[in-house]
Short mmCIF file of C-alpha atoms in Angstrom, two decimals:
data_model
loop_
_atom_site.label_atom_id
_atom_site.label_comp_id
_atom_site.label_asym_id
_atom_site.label_seq_id
_atom_site.Cartn_x
_atom_site.Cartn_y
_atom_site.Cartn_z
CA MET A 1 0.15 0.02 -0.18
CA MET A 2 0.99 3.57 -0.82
CA LYS A 3 -0.27 6.44 0.35
CA LEU A 4 0.30 10.24 -0.78
CA ILE A 5 -1.25 13.25 -0.18
CA SER A 6 -1.76 15.95 -2.53
CA THR A 7 -2.19 19.81 -2.45
CA SER A 8 -3.69 20.60 -5.48
CA THR A 9 -5.71 19.28 -8.54
CA LYS A 10 -2.14 20.12 -10.33
CA GLN A 11 -0.52 17.73 -7.96
CA THR A 12 -3.31 15.20 -8.01
CA ARG A 13 -3.24 15.26 -11.88
CA ASP A 14 0.66 15.15 -11.74
CA ILE A 15 0.19 11.95 -9.55
CA GLY A 16 -1.95 10.35 -11.90
CA ALA A 17 0.55 10.99 -15.11
CA LYS A 18 3.26 9.71 -13.25
CA LEU A 19 1.64 6.46 -12.58
CA ALA A 20 0.42 6.41 -16.42
CA LYS A 21 4.39 5.51 -17.95
CA LEU A 22 4.13 2.62 -15.66
CA LEU A 23 0.86 1.35 -17.03
CA LYS A 24 0.84 -1.58 -18.96
CA PRO A 25 -2.02 -3.23 -22.10
CA GLY A 26 -4.55 -4.57 -19.65
CA ASP A 27 -4.19 -3.02 -16.20
CA VAL A 28 -7.14 -2.28 -14.49
CA LEU A 29 -7.64 0.53 -12.08
CA ALA A 30 -10.18 0.53 -9.24
CA LEU A 31 -11.60 3.86 -8.64
CA ALA A 32 -12.94 5.10 -5.29
CA GLY A 33 -14.00 7.69 -3.50
CA ASN A 34 -17.28 10.30 -2.24
CA LEU A 35 -18.15 12.75 -5.25
CA GLY A 36 -15.37 15.99 -6.10
CA SER A 37 -12.67 13.50 -4.36
CA GLY A 38 -10.47 13.84 -6.93
CA LYS A 39 -10.88 10.60 -9.28
CA THR A 40 -11.52 12.10 -12.55
CA VAL A 41 -9.19 15.11 -11.99
CA PHE A 42 -6.63 11.92 -11.65
CA VAL A 43 -8.00 9.95 -14.89
CA LYS A 44 -7.06 13.52 -16.60
CA GLY A 45 -3.49 12.80 -15.53
CA LEU A 46 -3.33 9.10 -15.98
CA ALA A 47 -4.55 10.99 -19.81
CA ARG A 48 -1.92 12.61 -20.20
CA GLY A 49 0.69 10.84 -18.96
CA MET A 50 -0.56 8.33 -21.67
CA GLY A 51 -0.56 10.98 -24.94
CA CYS A 52 -4.05 11.69 -24.22
CA LYS A 53 -5.85 15.19 -24.60
CA GLU A 54 -6.62 16.30 -21.25
CA ARG A 55 -9.08 18.65 -22.05
CA GLU A 56 -10.86 15.37 -23.96
CA VAL A 57 -11.58 13.66 -20.58
CA LEU A 58 -14.57 13.95 -19.21
CA SER A 59 -16.85 12.56 -16.34
CA PRO A 60 -18.82 9.60 -18.12
CA THR A 61 -21.37 9.75 -15.89
CA PHE A 62 -24.02 9.32 -18.40
CA VAL A 63 -23.29 7.44 -20.64
CA LEU A 64 -20.40 4.45 -18.43
CA LEU A 65 -18.03 4.64 -20.90
CA ARG A 66 -15.13 6.94 -22.84
CA GLN A 67 -12.19 6.23 -24.42
CA TYR A 68 -8.93 8.09 -25.03
CA THR A 69 -6.30 7.30 -27.66
CA GLY A 70 -2.55 7.62 -26.90
CA LYS A 71 0.38 5.59 -26.41
CA LEU A 72 -2.63 3.28 -25.52
CA THR A 73 -6.11 3.55 -24.95
CA ILE A 74 -7.51 4.18 -21.57
CA ASN A 75 -11.64 2.73 -21.31
CA HIS A 76 -12.79 5.13 -18.61
CA PHE A 77 -16.15 3.62 -17.01
CA ASP A 78 -18.04 5.65 -14.43
CA LEU A 79 -20.30 4.15 -12.70
CA TYR A 80 -21.92 6.32 -10.58
CA ARG A 81 -25.61 5.84 -12.12
CA LEU A 82 -25.62 2.58 -12.96
CA LYS A 83 -28.91 0.87 -11.83
CA ASP A 84 -27.20 -2.82 -12.17
CA ILE A 85 -24.70 -5.45 -13.51
CA CYS A 86 -26.99 -5.68 -16.38
CA GLN A 87 -26.72 -2.46 -17.61
CA LEU A 88 -22.63 -3.01 -17.85
CA GLU A 89 -22.92 -6.46 -19.45
CA ARG A 90 -25.02 -5.05 -22.19
CA ILE A 91 -22.19 -2.96 -22.78
CA GLY A 92 -19.94 -5.86 -23.06
CA TYR A 93 -17.60 -4.99 -20.00
CA GLU A 94 -15.49 -7.70 -20.54
CA GLU A 95 -13.92 -6.90 -23.50
CA TYR A 96 -12.74 -3.66 -21.84
CA PHE A 97 -11.75 -5.06 -18.10
CA TYR A 98 -9.94 -8.08 -20.08
CA GLY A 99 -8.98 -6.28 -22.95
CA ALA A 100 -5.62 -4.45 -24.36
CA GLY A 101 -6.03 -1.19 -22.94
CA VAL A 102 -5.91 0.45 -19.80
CA THR A 103 -9.38 0.58 -17.90
CA VAL A 104 -9.69 2.59 -15.05
CA VAL A 105 -13.36 2.59 -13.21
CA GLU A 106 -14.92 4.98 -11.09
CA TRP A 107 -16.96 4.05 -8.27
CA ALA A 108 -15.55 0.30 -8.80
CA ASP A 109 -17.18 -0.43 -5.74
CA ARG A 110 -20.31 -0.66 -7.41
CA VAL A 111 -19.77 -3.41 -9.14
CA LYS A 112 -17.23 -5.51 -7.33
CA GLU A 113 -17.84 -8.89 -8.50
CA ALA A 114 -17.02 -7.93 -12.00
CA MET A 115 -13.44 -6.67 -11.00
CA PRO A 116 -10.53 -8.40 -12.27
CA GLN A 117 -9.37 -10.31 -8.87
CA GLU A 118 -6.10 -7.88 -9.97
CA ASN A 119 -6.20 -4.63 -10.05
CA LEU A 120 -4.94 -1.33 -8.69
CA ARG A 121 -7.60 0.29 -6.00
CA VAL A 122 -7.10 3.73 -5.77
CA GLU A 123 -8.53 5.76 -2.99
CA PHE A 124 -9.27 9.34 -3.24
CA LYS A 125 -10.38 10.72 0.58
CA ILE A 126 -10.94 14.52 0.87
CA LEU A 127 -8.81 15.89 3.78
CA GLY A 128 -9.29 19.83 2.23
CA GLU A 129 -10.66 22.30 -0.01
CA GLU A 130 -7.98 21.43 -2.22
CA LYS A 131 -5.83 18.42 -0.05
CA ARG A 132 -6.65 15.28 -1.01
CA LEU A 133 -5.14 11.61 0.90
CA ILE A 134 -4.70 9.27 -2.40
CA GLN A 135 -3.61 5.66 -1.46
CA PHE A 136 -3.05 3.04 -3.67
CA ILE A 137 -3.68 -0.91 -2.84
CA PRO A 138 -1.91 -3.59 -5.01
CA LYS A 139 -4.15 -6.47 -5.74
CA GLY A 140 -1.81 -8.55 -7.69
CA ARG A 141 2.33 -8.78 -8.11
CA ARG A 142 2.51 -6.77 -10.90
CA TYR A 143 0.25 -4.27 -8.99
CA ALA A 144 2.73 -3.60 -6.30
CA ASP A 145 5.95 -3.61 -8.34
CA TYR A 146 4.22 -0.44 -10.28
CA LEU A 147 4.19 1.05 -6.55
CA ARG A 148 7.88 -0.17 -6.03
CA ARG A 149 8.62 1.83 -8.52
CA PHE A 150 6.57 4.68 -8.57
#
């Protein structure tokens, strides 16, 4: 496990960009945290770190999934409004969760049973107006290795 404190949205984006340099095809990030805790800001940093246009990254709340293309494709799920697992099944989530891109799932706790056993859990906690605790919990050897190299 690794804990970081971010004191600004820029720093949260920079943490995402730094992690992006380590990610490989098939990686899955499971994001958790309250509304406004920095999940989408972090994804903007991931996108920048993978050569995607950061301004294209929006919270996909109303469409469940957005994709961004850079060095690798980012499959960005936002499950805040997910009614049930059937919605996820209809869009063929397994193709993304087990595919060649990097998959980032906001509100991953809503589909624990669908998440790959190995993933990198990233928890966001609001500590102040812009201050955030970002906690990385590796589930699997390769994710633990990423944190050692971070």
